[in-house]
PDB file of C-alpha atoms in Angstrom:
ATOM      1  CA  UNK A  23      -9.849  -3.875  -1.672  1.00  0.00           C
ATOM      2  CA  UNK A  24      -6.599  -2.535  -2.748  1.00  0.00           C
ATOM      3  CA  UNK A  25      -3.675  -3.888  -1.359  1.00  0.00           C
ATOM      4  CA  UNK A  26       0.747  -3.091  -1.823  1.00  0.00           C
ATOM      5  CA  UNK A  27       3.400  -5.346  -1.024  1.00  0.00           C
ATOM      6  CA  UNK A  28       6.897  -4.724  -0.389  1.00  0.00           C
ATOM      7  CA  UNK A  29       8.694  -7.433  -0.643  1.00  0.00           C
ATOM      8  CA  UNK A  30      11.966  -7.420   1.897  1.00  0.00           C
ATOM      9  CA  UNK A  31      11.943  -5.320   4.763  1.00  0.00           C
ATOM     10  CA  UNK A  32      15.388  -4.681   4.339  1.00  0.00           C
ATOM     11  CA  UNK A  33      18.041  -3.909   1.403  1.00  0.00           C
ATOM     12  CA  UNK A  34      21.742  -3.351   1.375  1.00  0.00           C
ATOM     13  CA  UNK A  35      23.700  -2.478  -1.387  1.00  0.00           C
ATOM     14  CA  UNK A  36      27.326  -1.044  -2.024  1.00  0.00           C
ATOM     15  CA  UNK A  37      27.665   1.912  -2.904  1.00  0.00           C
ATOM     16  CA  UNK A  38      27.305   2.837  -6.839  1.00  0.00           C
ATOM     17  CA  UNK A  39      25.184  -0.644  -7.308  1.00  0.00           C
ATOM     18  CA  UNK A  40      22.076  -0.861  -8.598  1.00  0.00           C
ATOM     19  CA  UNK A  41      18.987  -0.325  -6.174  1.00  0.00           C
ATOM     20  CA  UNK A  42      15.784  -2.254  -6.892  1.00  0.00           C
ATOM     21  CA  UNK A  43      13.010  -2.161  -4.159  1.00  0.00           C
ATOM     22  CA  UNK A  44      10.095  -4.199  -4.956  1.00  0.00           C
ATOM     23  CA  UNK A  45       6.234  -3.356  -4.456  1.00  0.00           C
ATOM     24  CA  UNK A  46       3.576  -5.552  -5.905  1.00  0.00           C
ATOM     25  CA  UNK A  47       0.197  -4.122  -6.419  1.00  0.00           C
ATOM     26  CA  UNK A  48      -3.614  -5.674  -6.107  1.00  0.00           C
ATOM     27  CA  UNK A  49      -6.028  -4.031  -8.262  1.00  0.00           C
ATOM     28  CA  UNK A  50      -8.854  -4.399 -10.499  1.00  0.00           C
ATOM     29  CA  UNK A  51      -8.865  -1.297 -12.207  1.00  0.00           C
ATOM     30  CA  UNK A  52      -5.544   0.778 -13.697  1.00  0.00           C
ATOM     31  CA  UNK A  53      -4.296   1.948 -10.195  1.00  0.00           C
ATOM     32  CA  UNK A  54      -2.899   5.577  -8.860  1.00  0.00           C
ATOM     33  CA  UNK A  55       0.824   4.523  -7.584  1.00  0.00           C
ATOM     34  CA  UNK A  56       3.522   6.352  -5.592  1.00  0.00           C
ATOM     35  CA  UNK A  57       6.717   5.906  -4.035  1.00  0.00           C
ATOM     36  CA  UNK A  58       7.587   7.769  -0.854  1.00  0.00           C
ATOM     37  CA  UNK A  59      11.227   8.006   0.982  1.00  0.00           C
ATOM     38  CA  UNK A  60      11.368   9.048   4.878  1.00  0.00           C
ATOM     39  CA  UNK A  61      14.962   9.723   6.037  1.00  0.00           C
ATOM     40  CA  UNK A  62      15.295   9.067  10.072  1.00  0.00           C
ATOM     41  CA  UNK A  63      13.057  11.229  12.675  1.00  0.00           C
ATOM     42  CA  UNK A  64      11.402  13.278   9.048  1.00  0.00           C
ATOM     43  CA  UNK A  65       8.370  13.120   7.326  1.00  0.00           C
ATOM     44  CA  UNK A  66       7.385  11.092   3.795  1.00  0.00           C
ATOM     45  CA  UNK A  67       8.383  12.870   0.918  1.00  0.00           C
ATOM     46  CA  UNK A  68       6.921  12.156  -2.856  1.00  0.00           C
ATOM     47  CA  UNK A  69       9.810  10.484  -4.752  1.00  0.00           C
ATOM     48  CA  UNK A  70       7.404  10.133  -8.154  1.00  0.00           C
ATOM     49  CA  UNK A  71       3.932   8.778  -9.096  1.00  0.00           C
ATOM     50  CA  UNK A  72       2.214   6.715 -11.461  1.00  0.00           C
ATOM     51  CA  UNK A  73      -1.280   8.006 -13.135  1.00  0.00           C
ATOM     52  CA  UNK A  74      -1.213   6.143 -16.528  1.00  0.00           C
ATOM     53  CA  UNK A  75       0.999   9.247 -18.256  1.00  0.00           C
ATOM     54  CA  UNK A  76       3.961   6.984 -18.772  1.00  0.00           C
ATOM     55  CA  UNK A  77       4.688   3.278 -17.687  1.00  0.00           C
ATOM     56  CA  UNK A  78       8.188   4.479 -17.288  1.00  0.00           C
ATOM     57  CA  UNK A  79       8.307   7.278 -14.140  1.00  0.00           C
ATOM     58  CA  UNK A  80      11.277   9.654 -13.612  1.00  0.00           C
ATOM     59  CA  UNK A  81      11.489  11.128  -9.978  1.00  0.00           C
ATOM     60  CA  UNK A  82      13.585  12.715  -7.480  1.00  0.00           C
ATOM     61  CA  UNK A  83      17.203  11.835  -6.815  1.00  0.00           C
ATOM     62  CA  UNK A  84      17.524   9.797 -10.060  1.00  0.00           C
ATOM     63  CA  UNK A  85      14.861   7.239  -8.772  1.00  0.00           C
ATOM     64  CA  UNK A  86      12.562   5.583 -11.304  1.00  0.00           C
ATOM     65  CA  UNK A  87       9.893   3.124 -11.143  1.00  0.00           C
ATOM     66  CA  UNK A  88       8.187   1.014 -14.386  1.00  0.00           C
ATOM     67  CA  UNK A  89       4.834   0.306 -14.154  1.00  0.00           C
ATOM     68  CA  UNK A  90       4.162  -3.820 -15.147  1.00  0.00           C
ATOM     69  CA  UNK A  91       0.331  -4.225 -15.624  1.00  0.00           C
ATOM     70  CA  UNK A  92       0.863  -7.924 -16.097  1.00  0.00           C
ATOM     71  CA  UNK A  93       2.838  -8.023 -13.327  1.00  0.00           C
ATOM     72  CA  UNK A  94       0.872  -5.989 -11.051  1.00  0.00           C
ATOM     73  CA  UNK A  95       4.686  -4.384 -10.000  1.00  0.00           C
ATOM     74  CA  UNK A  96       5.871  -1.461  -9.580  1.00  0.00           C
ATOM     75  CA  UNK A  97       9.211  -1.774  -8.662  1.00  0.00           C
ATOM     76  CA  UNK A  98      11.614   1.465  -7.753  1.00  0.00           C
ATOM     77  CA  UNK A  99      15.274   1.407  -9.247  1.00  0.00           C
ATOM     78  CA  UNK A 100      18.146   3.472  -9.253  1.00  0.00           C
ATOM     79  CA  UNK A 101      21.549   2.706 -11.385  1.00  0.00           C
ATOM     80  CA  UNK A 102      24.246   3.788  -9.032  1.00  0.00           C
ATOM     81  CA  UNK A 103      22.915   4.233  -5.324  1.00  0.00           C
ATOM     82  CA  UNK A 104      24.452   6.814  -3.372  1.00  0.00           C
ATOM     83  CA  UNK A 105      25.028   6.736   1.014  1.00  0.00           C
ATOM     84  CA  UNK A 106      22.616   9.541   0.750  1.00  0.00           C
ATOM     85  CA  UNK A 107      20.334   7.268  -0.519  1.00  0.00           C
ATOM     86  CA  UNK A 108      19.758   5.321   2.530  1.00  0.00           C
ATOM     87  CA  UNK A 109      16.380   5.821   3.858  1.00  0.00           C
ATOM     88  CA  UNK A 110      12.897   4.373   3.877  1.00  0.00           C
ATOM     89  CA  UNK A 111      10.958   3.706   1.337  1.00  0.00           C
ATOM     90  CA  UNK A 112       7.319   3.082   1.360  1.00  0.00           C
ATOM     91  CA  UNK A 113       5.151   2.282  -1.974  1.00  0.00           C
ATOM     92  CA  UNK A 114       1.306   3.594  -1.763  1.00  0.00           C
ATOM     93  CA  UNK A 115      -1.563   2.832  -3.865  1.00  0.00           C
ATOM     94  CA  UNK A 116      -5.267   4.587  -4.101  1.00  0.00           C
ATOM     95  CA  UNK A 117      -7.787   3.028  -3.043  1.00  0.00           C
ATOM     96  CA  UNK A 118     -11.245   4.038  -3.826  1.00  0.00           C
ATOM     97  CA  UNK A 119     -13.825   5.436  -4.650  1.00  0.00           C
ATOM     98  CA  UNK A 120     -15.060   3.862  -1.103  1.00  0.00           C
ATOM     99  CA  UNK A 121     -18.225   3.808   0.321  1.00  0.00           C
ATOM    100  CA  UNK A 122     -18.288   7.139   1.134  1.00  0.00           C
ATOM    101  CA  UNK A 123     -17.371   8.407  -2.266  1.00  0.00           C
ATOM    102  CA  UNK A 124     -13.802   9.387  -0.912  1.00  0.00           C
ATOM    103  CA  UNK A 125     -10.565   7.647  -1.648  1.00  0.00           C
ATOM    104  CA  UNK A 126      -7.478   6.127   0.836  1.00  0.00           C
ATOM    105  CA  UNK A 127      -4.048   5.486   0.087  1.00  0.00           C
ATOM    106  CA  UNK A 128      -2.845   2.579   1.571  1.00  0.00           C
ATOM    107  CA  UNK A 129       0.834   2.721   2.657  1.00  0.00           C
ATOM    108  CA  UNK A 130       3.057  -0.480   2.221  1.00  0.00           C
ATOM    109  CA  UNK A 131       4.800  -1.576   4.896  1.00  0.00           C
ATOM    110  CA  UNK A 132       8.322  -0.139   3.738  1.00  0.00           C
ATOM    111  CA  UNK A 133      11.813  -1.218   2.567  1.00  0.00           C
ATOM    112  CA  UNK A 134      14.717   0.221   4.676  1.00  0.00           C
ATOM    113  CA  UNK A 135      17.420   0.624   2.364  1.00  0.00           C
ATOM    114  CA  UNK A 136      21.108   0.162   3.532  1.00  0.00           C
ATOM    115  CA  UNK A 137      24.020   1.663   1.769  1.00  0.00           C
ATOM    116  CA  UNK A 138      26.999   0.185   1.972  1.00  0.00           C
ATOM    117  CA  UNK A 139      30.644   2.464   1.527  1.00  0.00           C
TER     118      UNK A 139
ATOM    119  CA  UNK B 276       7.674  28.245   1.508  1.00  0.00           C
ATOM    120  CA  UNK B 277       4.666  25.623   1.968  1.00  0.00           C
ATOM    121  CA  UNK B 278       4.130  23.329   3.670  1.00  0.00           C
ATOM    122  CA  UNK B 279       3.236  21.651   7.301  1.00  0.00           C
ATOM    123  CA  UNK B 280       4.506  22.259  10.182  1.00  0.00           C
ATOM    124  CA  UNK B 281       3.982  19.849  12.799  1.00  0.00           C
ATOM    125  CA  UNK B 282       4.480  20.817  16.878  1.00  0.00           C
ATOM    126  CA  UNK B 283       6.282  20.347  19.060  1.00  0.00           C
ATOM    127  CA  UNK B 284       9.081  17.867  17.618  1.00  0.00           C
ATOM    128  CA  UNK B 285       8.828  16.088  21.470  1.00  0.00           C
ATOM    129  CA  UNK B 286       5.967  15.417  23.389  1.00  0.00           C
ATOM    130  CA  UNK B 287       5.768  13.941  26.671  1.00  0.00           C
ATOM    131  CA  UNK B 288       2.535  12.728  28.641  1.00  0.00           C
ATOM    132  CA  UNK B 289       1.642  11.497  31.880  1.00  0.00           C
ATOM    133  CA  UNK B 290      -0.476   8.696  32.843  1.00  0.00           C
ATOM    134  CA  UNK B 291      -4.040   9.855  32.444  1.00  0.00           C
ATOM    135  CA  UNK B 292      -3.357  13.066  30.940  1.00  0.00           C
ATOM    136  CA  UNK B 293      -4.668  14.628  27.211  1.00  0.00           C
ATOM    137  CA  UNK B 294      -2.202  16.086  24.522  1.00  0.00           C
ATOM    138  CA  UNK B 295      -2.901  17.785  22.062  1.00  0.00           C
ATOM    139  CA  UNK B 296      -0.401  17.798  18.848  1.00  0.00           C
ATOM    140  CA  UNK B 297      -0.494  20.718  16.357  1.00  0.00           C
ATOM    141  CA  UNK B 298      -0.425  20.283  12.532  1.00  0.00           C
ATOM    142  CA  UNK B 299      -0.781  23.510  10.301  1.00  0.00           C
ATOM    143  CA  UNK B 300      -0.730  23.740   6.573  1.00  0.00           C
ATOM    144  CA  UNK B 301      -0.581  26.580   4.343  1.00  0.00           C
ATOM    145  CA  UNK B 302      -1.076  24.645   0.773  1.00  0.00           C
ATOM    146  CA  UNK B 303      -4.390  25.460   0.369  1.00  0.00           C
ATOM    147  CA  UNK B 304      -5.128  21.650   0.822  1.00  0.00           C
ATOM    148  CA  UNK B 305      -8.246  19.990   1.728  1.00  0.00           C
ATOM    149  CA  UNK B 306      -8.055  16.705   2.787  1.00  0.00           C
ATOM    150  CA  UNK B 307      -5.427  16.658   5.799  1.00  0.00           C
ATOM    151  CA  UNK B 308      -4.509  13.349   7.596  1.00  0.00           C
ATOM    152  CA  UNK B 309      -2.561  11.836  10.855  1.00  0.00           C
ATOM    153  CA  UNK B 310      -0.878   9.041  11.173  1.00  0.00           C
ATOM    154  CA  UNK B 311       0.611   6.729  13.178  1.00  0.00           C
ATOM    155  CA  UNK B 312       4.142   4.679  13.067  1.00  0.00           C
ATOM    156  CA  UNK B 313       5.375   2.649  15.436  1.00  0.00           C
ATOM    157  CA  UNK B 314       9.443   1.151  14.823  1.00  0.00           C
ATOM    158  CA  UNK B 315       9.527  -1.325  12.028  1.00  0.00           C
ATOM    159  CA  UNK B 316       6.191  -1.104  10.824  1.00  0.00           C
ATOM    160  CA  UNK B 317       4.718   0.924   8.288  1.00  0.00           C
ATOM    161  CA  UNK B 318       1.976   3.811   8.367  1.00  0.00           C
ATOM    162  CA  UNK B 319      -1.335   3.454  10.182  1.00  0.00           C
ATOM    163  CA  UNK B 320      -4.232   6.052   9.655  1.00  0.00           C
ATOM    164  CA  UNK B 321      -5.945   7.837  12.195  1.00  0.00           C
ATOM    165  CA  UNK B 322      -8.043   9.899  11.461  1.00  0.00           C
ATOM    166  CA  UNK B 323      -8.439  11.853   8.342  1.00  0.00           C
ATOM    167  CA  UNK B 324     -10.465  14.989   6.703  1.00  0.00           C
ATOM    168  CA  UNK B 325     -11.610  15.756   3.522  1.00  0.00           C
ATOM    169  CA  UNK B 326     -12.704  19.204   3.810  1.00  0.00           C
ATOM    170  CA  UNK B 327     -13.852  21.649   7.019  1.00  0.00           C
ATOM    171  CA  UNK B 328     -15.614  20.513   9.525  1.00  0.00           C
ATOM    172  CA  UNK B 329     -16.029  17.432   8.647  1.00  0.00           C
ATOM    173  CA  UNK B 330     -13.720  13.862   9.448  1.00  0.00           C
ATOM    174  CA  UNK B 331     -13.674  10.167   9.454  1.00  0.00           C
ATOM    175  CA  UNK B 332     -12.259   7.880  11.457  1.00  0.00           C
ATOM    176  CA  UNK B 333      -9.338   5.871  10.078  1.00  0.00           C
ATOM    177  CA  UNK B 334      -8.160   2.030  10.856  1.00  0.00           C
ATOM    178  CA  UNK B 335      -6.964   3.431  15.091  1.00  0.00           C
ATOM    179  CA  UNK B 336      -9.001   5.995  15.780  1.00  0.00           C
ATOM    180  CA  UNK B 337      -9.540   4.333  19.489  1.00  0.00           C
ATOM    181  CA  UNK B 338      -7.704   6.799  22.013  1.00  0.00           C
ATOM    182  CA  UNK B 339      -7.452   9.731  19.530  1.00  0.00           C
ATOM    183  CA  UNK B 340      -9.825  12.769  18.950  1.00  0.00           C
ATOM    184  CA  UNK B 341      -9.685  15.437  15.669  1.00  0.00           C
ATOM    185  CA  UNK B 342     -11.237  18.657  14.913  1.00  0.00           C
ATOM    186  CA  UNK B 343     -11.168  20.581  11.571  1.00  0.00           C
ATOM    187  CA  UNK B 344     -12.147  24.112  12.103  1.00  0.00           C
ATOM    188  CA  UNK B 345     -10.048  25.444   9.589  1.00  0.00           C
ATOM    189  CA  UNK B 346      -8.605  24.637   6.420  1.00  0.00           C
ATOM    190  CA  UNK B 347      -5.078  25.114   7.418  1.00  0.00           C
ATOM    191  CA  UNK B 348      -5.734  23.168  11.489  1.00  0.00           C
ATOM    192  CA  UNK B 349      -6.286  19.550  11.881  1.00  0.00           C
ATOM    193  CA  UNK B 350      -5.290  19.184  15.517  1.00  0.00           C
ATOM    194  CA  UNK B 351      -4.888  15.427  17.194  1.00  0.00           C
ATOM    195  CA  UNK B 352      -5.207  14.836  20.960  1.00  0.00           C
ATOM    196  CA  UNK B 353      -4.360  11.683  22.386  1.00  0.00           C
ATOM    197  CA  UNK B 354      -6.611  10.767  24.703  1.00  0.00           C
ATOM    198  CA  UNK B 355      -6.041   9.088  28.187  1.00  0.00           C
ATOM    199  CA  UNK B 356      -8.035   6.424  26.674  1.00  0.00           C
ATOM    200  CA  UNK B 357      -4.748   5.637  24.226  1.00  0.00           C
ATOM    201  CA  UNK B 358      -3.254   3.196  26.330  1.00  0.00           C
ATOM    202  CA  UNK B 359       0.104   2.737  23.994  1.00  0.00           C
ATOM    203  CA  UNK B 360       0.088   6.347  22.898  1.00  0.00           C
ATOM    204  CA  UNK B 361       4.462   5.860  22.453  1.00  0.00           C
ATOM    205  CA  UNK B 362       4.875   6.536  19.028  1.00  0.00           C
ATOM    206  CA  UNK B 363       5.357   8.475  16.014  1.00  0.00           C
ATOM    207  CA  UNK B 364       2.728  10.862  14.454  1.00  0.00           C
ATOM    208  CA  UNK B 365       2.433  12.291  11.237  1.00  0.00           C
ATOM    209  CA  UNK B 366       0.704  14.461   9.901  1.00  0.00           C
ATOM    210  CA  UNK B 367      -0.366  15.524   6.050  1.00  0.00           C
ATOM    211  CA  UNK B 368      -2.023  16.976   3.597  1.00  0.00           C
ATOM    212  CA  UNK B 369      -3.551  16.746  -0.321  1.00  0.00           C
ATOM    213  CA  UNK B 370      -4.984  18.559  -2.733  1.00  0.00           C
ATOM    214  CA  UNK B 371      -7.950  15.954  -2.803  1.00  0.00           C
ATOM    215  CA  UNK B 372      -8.062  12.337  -1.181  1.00  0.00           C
ATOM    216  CA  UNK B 373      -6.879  11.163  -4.566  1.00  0.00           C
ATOM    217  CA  UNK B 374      -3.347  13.276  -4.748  1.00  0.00           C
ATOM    218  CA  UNK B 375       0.109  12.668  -3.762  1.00  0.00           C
ATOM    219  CA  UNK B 376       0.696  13.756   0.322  1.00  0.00           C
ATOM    220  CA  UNK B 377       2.605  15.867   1.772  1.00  0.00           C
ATOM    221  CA  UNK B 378       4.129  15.260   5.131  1.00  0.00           C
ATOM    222  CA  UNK B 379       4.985  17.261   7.917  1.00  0.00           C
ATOM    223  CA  UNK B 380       8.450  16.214   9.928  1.00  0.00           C
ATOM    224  CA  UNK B 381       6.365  14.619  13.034  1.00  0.00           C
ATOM    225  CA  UNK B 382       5.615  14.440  16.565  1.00  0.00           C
ATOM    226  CA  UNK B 383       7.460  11.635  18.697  1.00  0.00           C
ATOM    227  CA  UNK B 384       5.058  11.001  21.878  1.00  0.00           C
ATOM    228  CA  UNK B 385       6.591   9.419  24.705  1.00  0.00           C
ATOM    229  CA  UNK B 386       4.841   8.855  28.044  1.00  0.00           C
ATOM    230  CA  UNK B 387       6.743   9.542  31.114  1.00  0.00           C
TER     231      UNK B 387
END
């Protein structure tokens, strides 16, 4: 079964340092990945993906993520973080096909991400 | 615009009583989901739905109860059965079970 990591439940960083959130992967087979941010009482929203395009992924809000195969990583970084920027993240990987044909994404258990003026 | 709408934004429910929480989408999605998330941890499924009258039951489906009767609907109600129904509920939607989601802005429960 597919599994994600997030390794640290927290991060703080000053603001206009680098941002590196960490997500480690288990798979067999080349995986479907995603990052997600949720800012306080709001839903998820898609900050970029991963479907074997690019190992390199460009999102939202000058967020990118580099997909390591031999790493099984797929670490989200941004150069200069911004107070905006402080949120939730959450890293997600497909699971699947299951039993019943269908597939699940299964949700990490999240980085909050502090931003320090 | 679209997207999912999620009502109300506060919910409160007495001991022993049923709620029912709204989520509508007008993507044109199939597969539509709820979730659960509780403070400091991460995202727990419910229940979920890969096309119309038709759902499966996700990792805490104890307490809770779905219907799909449309595409756009995918109604939860918390059952009197949920003992620790305090909490925050999500609810989304993809294009198939193998997309990206998209979330609605939730539903925060609280029992009175």
């Amino acid at each position: 079964a597919q599994s994600v990591t997030q390794l640290g439940s927290h991060v703080s960083v000053s603001e206009g340092a680098l941002v590196l959130l960490r997500c480690n992967y288990s798979s067999s087979v080349p995986p479907y990945l995603f990052w997600y941010v949720q800012y306080p009482n709001q839903g998820l929203q898609l900050l970029l993906k991963y479907t074997s395009a690019a190992t390199l992924v460009k999102g939202i809000n000058g967020f990118e993520a580099e997909f390591k195969k031999s790493e099984t990583s797929f670490h989200l970084t941004k150069p200069s973080a911004h107070m905006s920027d402080a949120a939730e993240y959450f890293c997600a990987v497909i699971q699947g096909p299951l039993w019943s044909g269908g597939f699940k994404t299964i949700f990490g258990a999240g980085t909050r991400l502090f931003v320090k003026a | 615009d679209g997207g999912i709408t999620q009502s109300p934004k506060y919910l409160f429910r007495k001991e022993g009583q049923n709620v029912t929480l709204s989520c509508e989408q007008n993507l044109n999605h199939d597969a539509m989901y709820w979730y659960r998330q509780d403070p400091g941890q991460g995202l727990r499924l419910i229940y979920y739905s890969q096309i119309v009258n038709d759902f499966q039951k996700g990792d805490i489906a104890e307490g809770y109860s779905v219907s799909r009767e449309k595409k756009e609907s995918f109604p939860l109600t918390v059952t009197s059965a949920q003992k620790n129904p305090t909490a925050f509920y999500l609810c989304a939607s993809s294009i198939t079970d193998y997309q990206p989601q998209h979330f609605g802005d939730g539903t925060r429960l609280s029992i009175l």
